[in-house]
Coordinates of C-alpha atoms and ligand atoms in Angstrom, one line a residue:
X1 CA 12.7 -15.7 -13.5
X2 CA 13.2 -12.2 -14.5
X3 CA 16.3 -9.8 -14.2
X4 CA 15.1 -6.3 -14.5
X5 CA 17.9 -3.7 -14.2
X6 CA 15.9 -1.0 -15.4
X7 CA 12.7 -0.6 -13.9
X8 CA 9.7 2.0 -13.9
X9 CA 8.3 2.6 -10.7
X10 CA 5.2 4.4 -10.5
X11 CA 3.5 6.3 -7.1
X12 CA 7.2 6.1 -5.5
X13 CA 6.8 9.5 -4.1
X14 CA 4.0 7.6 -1.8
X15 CA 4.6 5.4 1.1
X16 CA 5.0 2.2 0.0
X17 CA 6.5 2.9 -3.6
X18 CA 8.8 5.1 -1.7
X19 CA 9.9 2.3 0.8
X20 CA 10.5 0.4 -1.6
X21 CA 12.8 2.4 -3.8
X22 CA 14.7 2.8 -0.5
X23 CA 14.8 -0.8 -0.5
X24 CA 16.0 -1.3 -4.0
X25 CA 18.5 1.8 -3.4
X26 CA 19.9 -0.8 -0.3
X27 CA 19.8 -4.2 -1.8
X28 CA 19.9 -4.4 -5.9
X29 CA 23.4 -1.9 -6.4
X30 CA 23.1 -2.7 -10.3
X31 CA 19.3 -1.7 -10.5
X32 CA 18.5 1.9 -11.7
X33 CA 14.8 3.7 -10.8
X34 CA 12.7 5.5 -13.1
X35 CA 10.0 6.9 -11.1
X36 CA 7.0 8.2 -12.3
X37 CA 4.3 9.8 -9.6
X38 CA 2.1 12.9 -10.2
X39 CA 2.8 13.9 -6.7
X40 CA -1.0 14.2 -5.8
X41 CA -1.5 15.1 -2.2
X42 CA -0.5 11.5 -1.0
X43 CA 2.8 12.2 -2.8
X44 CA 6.2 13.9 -1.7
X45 CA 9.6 14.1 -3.8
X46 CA 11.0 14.3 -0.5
X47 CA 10.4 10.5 0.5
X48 CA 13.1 9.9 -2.5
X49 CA 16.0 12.0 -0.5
X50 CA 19.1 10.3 0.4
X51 CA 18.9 7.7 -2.6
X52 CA 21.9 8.8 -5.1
X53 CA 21.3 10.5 -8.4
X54 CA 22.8 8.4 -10.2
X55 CA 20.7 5.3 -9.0
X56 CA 16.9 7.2 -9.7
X57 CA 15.3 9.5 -12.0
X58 CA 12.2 11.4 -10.7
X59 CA 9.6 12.1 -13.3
X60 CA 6.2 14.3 -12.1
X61 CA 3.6 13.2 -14.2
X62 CA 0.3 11.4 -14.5
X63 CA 0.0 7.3 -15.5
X64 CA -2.7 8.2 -17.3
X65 CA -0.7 10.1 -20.0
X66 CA -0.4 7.5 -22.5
X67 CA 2.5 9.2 -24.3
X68 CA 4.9 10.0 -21.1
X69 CA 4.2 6.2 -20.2
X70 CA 5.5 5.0 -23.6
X71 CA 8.2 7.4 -24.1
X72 CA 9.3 5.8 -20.2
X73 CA 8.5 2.6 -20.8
X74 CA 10.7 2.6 -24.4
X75 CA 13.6 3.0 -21.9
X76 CA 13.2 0.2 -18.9
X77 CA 12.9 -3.8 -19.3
X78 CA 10.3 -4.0 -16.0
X79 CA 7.1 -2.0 -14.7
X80 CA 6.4 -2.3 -11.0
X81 CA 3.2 -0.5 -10.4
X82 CA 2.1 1.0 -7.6
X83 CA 0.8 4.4 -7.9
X84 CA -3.2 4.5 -7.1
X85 CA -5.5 6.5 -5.3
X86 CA -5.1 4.5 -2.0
X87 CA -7.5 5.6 1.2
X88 CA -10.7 4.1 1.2
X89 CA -12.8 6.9 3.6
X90 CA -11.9 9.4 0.5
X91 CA -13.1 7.0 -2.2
X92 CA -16.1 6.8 -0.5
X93 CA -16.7 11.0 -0.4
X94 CA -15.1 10.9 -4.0
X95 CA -14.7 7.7 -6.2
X96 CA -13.9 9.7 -9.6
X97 CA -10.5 9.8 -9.3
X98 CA -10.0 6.2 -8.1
X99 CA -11.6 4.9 -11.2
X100 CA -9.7 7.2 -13.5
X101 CA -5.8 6.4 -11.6
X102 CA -6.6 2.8 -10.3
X103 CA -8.7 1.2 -13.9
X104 CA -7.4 3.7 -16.4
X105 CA -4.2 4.2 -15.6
X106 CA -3.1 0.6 -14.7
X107 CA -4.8 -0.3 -18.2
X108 CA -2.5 2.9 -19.6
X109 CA 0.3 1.2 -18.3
X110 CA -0.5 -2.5 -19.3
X111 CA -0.9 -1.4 -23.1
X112 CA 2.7 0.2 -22.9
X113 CA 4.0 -3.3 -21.1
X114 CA 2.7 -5.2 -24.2
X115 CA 4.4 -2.6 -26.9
X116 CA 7.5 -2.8 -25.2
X117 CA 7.4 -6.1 -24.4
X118 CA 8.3 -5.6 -19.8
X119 CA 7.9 -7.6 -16.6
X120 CA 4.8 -6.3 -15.5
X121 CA 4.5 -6.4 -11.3
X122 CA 1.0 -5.0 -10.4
X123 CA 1.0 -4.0 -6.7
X124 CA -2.7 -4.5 -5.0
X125 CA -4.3 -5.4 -2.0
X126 CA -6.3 -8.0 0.5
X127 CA -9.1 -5.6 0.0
X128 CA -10.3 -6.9 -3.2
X129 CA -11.6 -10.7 -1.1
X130 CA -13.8 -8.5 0.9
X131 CA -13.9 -9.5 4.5
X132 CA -14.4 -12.4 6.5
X133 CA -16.1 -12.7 9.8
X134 CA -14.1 -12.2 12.8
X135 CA -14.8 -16.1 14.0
X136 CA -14.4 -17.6 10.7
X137 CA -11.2 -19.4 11.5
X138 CA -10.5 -19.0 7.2
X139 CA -7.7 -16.4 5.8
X140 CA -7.6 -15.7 2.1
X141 CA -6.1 -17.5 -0.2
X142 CA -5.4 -17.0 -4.3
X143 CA -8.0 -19.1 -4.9
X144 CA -10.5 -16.5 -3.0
X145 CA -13.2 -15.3 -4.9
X146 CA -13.1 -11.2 -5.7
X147 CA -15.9 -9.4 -3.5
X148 CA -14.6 -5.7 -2.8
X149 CA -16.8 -3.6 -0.8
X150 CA -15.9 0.2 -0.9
X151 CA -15.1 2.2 -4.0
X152 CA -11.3 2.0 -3.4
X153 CA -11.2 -2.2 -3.2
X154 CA -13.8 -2.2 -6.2
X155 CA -11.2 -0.3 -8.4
X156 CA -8.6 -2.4 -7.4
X157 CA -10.7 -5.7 -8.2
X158 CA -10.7 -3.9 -11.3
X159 CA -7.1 -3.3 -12.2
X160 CA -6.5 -6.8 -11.0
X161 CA -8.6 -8.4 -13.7
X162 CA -7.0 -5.9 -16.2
X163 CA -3.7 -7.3 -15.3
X164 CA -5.2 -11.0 -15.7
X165 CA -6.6 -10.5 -19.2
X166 CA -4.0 -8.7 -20.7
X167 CA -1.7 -12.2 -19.4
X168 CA -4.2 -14.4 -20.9
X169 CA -4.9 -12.6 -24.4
X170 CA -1.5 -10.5 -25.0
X171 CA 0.8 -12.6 -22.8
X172 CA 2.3 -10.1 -21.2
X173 CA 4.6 -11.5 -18.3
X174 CA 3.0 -10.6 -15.3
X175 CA 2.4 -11.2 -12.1
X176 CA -0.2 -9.6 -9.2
X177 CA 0.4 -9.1 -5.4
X178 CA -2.3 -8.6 -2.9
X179 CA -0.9 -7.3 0.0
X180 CA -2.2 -6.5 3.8
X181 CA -2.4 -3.3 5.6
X182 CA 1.2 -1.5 5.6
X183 CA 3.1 0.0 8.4
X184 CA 6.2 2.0 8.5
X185 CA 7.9 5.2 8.0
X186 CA 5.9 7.5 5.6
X187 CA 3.1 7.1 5.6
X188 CA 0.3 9.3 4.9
X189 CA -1.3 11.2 8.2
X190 CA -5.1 9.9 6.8
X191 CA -4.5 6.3 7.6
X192 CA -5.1 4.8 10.8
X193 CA -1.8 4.2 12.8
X194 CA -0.1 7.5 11.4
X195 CA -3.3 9.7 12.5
X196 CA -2.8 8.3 15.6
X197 CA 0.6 9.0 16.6
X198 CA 0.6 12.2 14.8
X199 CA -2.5 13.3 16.9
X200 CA -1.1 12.2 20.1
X201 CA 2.1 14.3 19.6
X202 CA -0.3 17.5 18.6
X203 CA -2.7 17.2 21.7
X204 CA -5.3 15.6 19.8
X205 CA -7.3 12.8 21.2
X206 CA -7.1 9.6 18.5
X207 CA -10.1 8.4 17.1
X208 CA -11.7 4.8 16.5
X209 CA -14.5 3.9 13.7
X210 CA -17.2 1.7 15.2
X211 CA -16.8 -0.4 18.0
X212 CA -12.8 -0.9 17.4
X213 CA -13.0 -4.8 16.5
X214 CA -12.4 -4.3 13.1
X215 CA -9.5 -6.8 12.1
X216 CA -6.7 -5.7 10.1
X217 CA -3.3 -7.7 9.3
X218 CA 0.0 -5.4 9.7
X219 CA 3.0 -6.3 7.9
X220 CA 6.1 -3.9 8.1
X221 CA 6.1 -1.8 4.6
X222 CA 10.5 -3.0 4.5
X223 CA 8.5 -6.8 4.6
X224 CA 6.3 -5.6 1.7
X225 CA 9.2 -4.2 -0.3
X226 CA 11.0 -7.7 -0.2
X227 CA 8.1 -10.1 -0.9
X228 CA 7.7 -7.5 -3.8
X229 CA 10.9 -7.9 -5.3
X230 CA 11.2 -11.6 -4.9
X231 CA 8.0 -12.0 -7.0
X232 CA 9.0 -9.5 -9.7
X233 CA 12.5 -11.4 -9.9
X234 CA 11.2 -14.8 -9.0
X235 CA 7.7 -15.4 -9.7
X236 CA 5.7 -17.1 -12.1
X237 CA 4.0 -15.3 -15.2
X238 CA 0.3 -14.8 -14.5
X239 CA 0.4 -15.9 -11.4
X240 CA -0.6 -14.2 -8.2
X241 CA 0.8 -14.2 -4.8
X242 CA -0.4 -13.3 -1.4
X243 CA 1.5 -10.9 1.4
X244 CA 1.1 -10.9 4.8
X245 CA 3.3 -11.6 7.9
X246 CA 0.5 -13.2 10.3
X247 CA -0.1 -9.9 12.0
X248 CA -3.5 -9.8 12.5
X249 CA -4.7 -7.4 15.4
X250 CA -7.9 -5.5 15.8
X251 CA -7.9 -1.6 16.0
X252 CA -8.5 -1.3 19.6
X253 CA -5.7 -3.9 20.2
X254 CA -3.3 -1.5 17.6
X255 CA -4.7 2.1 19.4
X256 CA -4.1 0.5 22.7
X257 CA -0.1 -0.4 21.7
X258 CA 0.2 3.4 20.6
X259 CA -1.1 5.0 24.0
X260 CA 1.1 2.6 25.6
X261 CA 4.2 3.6 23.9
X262 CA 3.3 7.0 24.0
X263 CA 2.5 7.3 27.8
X264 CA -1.0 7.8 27.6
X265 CA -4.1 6.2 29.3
X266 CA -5.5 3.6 28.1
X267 CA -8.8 5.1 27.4
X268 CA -7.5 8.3 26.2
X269 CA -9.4 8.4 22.6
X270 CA -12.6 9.2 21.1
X271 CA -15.1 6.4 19.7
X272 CA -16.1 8.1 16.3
X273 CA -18.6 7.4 13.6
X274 CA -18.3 4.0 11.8
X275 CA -17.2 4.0 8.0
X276 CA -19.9 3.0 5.6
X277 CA -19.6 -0.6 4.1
X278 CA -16.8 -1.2 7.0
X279 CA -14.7 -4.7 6.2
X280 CA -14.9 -6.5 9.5
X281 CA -11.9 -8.4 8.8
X282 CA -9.2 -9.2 6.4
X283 CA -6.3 -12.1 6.4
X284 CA -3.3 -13.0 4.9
X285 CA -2.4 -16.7 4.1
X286 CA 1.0 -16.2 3.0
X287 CA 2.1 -19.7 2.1
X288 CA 2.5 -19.9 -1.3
X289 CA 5.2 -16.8 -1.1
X290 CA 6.6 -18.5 1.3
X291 CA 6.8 -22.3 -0.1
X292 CA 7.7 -20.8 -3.7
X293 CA 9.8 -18.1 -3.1
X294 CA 11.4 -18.8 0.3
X295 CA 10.0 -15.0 1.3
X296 CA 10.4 -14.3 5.3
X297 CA 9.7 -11.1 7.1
X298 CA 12.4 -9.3 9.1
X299 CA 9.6 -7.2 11.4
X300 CA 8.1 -10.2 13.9
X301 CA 7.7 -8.0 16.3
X302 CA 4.9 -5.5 15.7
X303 CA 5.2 -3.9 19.3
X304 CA 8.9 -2.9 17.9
X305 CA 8.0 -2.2 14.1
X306 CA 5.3 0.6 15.7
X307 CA 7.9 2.4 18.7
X308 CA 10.1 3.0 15.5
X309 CA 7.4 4.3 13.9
X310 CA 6.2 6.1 16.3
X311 CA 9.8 7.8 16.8
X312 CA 9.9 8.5 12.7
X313 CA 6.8 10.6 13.5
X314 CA 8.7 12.2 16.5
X315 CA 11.8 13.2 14.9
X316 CA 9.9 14.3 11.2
X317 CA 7.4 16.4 12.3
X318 CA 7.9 18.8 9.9
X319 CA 7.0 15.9 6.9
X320 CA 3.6 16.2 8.7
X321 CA 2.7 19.5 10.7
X322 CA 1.7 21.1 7.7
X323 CA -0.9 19.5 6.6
X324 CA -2.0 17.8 10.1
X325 CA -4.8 20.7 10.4
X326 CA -6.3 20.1 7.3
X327 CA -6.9 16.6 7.4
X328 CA -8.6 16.6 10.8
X329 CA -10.8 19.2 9.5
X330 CA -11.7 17.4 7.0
X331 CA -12.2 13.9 9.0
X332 CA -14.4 16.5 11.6
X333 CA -16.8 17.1 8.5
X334 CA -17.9 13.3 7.5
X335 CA -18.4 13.1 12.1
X336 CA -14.5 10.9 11.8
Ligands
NAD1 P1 -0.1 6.4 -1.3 O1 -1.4 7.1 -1.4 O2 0.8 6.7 -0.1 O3 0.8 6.8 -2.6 C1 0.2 6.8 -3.8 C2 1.2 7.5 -4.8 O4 0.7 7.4 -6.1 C3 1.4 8.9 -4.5 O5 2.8 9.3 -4.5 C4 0.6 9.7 -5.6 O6 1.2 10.9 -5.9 C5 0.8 8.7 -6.7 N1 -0.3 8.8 -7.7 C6 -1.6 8.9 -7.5 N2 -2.3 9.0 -8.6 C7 -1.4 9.1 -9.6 C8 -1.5 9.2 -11.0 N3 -2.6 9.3 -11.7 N4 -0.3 9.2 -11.7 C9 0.9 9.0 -11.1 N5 1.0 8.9 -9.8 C10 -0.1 8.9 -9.0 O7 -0.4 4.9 -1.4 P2 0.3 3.6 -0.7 O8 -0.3 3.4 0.6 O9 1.8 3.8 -0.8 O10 -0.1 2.4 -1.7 C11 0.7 2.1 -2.8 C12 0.0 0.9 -3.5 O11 0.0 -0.2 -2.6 C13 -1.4 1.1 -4.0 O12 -1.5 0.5 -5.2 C14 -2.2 0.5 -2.9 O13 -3.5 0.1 -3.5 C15 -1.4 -0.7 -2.5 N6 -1.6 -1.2 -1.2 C16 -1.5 -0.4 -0.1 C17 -1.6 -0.9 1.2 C18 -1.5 -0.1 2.4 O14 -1.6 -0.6 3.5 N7 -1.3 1.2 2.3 C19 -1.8 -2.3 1.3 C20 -1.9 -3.1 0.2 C21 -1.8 -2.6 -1.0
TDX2 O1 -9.0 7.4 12.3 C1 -9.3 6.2 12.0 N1 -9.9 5.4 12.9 C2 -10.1 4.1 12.6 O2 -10.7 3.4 13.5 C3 -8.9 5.7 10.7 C4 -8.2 6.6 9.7 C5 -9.2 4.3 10.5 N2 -9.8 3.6 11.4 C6 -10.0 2.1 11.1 C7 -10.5 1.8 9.8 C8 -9.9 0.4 9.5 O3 -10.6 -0.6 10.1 O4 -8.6 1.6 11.1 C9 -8.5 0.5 10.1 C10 -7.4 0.9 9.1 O5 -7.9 2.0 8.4 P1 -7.0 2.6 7.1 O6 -5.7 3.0 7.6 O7 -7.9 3.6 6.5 O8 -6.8 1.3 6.2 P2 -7.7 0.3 5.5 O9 -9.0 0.9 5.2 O10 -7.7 -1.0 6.2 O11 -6.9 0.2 4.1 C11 -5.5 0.1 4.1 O12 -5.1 -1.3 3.9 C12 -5.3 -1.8 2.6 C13 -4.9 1.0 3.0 O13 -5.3 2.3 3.2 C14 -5.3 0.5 1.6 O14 -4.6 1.3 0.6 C15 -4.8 -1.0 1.5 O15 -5.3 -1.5 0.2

């Protein structure tokens, strides 16, 4: 059990970090935010607005930066790390930077956890398992052998094991979550259900990799932000814990929802090249959060969780217009 009331955040200026400070801003009144995000094109101060001063410092700079991590770190009693290069269609034009942010700078910020002696919470993903079959009737467990396929998973992988030796040799009190695919307000226009949406409200028709039956598991990012903080509070020092909310749906089935809700027909999209190295399916078996931490989710209903997405897009459009041109362009050059 851990009591942090000072924690480092890093990559809160990105969707899910930012969620979650939201969430902490809500639920933990005696908690204060350092945040620490190099606002790379996946990051915007704005997503912090509307949490008080008082409860969150911003700080733009780079995990990397060995020195601003220890000068940080000499001032919180808990890390919870999520900043990373996150989209795995750019980690496949350009890995560079995912090694550097995602190996270097979580093993940056695990040496500055063992000086100061913190709760370490690393955030990571389903990813690293690989993928299963669509008719394998298995999900992944913590007892699933490591087999990332694209760049992006492989530096997570990476991170993770960081994590696990520096438990092991320095004892540093961590713990690891491996989370499914996120949905919610703010997230970046690149990923799949916000490109979507925002294309249908510009006139653009949406676009599907492959032949659509590539299984993801949703979980609302306010469902990720919880589980978070019940393992950073409550779990077990080197242990890792699952999250997922038994939402698995395959893209079609998710692009099909989102013309629906936005009153357009059903075969109103584009089928577009396939992704390299495409995971076919990933799986959440969420049971030990559950059993040992009494974690629910709020968000059961995934046709709800997406209309108020879908209206967060509607009613921010200027958090996306921008830069809505530019990332099509770029999807247009790989053939996505
Ligand atoms: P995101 O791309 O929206 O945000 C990443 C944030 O990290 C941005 O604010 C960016 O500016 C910051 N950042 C990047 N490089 C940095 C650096 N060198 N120094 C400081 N800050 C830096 O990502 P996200 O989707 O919110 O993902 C957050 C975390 O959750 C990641 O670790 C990701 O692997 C993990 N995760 C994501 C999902 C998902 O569905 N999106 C699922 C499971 C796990
Ligand atoms: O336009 C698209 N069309 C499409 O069919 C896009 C952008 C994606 N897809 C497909 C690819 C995937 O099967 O949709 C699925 C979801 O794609 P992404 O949103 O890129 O997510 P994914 O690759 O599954 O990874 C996400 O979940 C795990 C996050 O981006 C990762 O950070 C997280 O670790």
């Amino acid at each position: 059990m851990s009591d942090p009331k000072n924690i480092l955040i890093t990559g809160a200026a990105g969707f899910i970090g930012s969620n979650f400070a939201h969430w902490v801003a809500e639920h933990e009144p005696d908690v204060r935010m350092v945040v620490l995000d190099a606002l790379t094109y996946a990051g915007n101060k704005d997503n912090l607005a509307g949490i008080p001063e008082g409860r969150l410092e911003f700080v733009c700079g780079d995990i990397c930066d060995a020195l601003l991590v220890d000068g940080l770190a000499s001032r919180v009693d808990a890390i919870v790390h999520f900043a990373a290069e996150s989209h795995n269609d750019n980690s496949i034009a350009d890995p560079a930077p995912f090694v550097r942010t995602n190996v270097q700078g979580t093993y940056t910020l695990l040496e500055a956890a063992r000086k100061h002696d913190l709760r370490f919470h690393h955030i990571s993903t389903d990813e690293v398992y690989g993928d299963l079959a669509l008719d394998d009737p298995a999900r992944f467990t913590e007892e699933t052998p490591y087999r990332p396929s694209s760049p992006y998973s492989s530096t997570k992988a990476s991170s993770d094991m960081l994590v696990r030796a520096w438990h092991r040799t320095y004892g540093i009190d961590a713990t690891i979550s491996n989370c499914s695919n996120n949905y919610g307000p703010r997230q970046h226009i690149e990923k799949f259900i916000p490109r979507q949406i925002t294309s249908i409200l510009s006139g653009i028709r949406p676009k599907l990799y492959g032949d659509g039956l590539n299984v993801r598991d949703w979980i609302h990012t306010e469902d990720h932000s919880s589980a978070v903080w019940a393992i950073l509070t409550g779990g077990r020092a080197g242990e890792t814990y699952l999250i997922g909310a038994d939402g698995e749906r395959n893209n079609l089935e998710v692009l099909s929802v989102i013309l629906e809700a936005m009153g357009q027909a059903p075969d109103a999209f584009d089928w577009v090249r396939d992704r390299p190295g495409h995971d076919r399916r990933y799986a959440i078996d969420p049971s030990k959060l559950r059993r040992e931490l009494g974690w629910e989710p709020i968000h059961t209903s995934f046709a709800e969780g997406l209309a108020e997405t879908i209206a967060w897009y509607d009613s921010n459009r200027s958090w996306w217009q921008a830069s809505k041109e530019a990332v099509e362009a770029k999807y247009a050059r790989s053939g996505q």
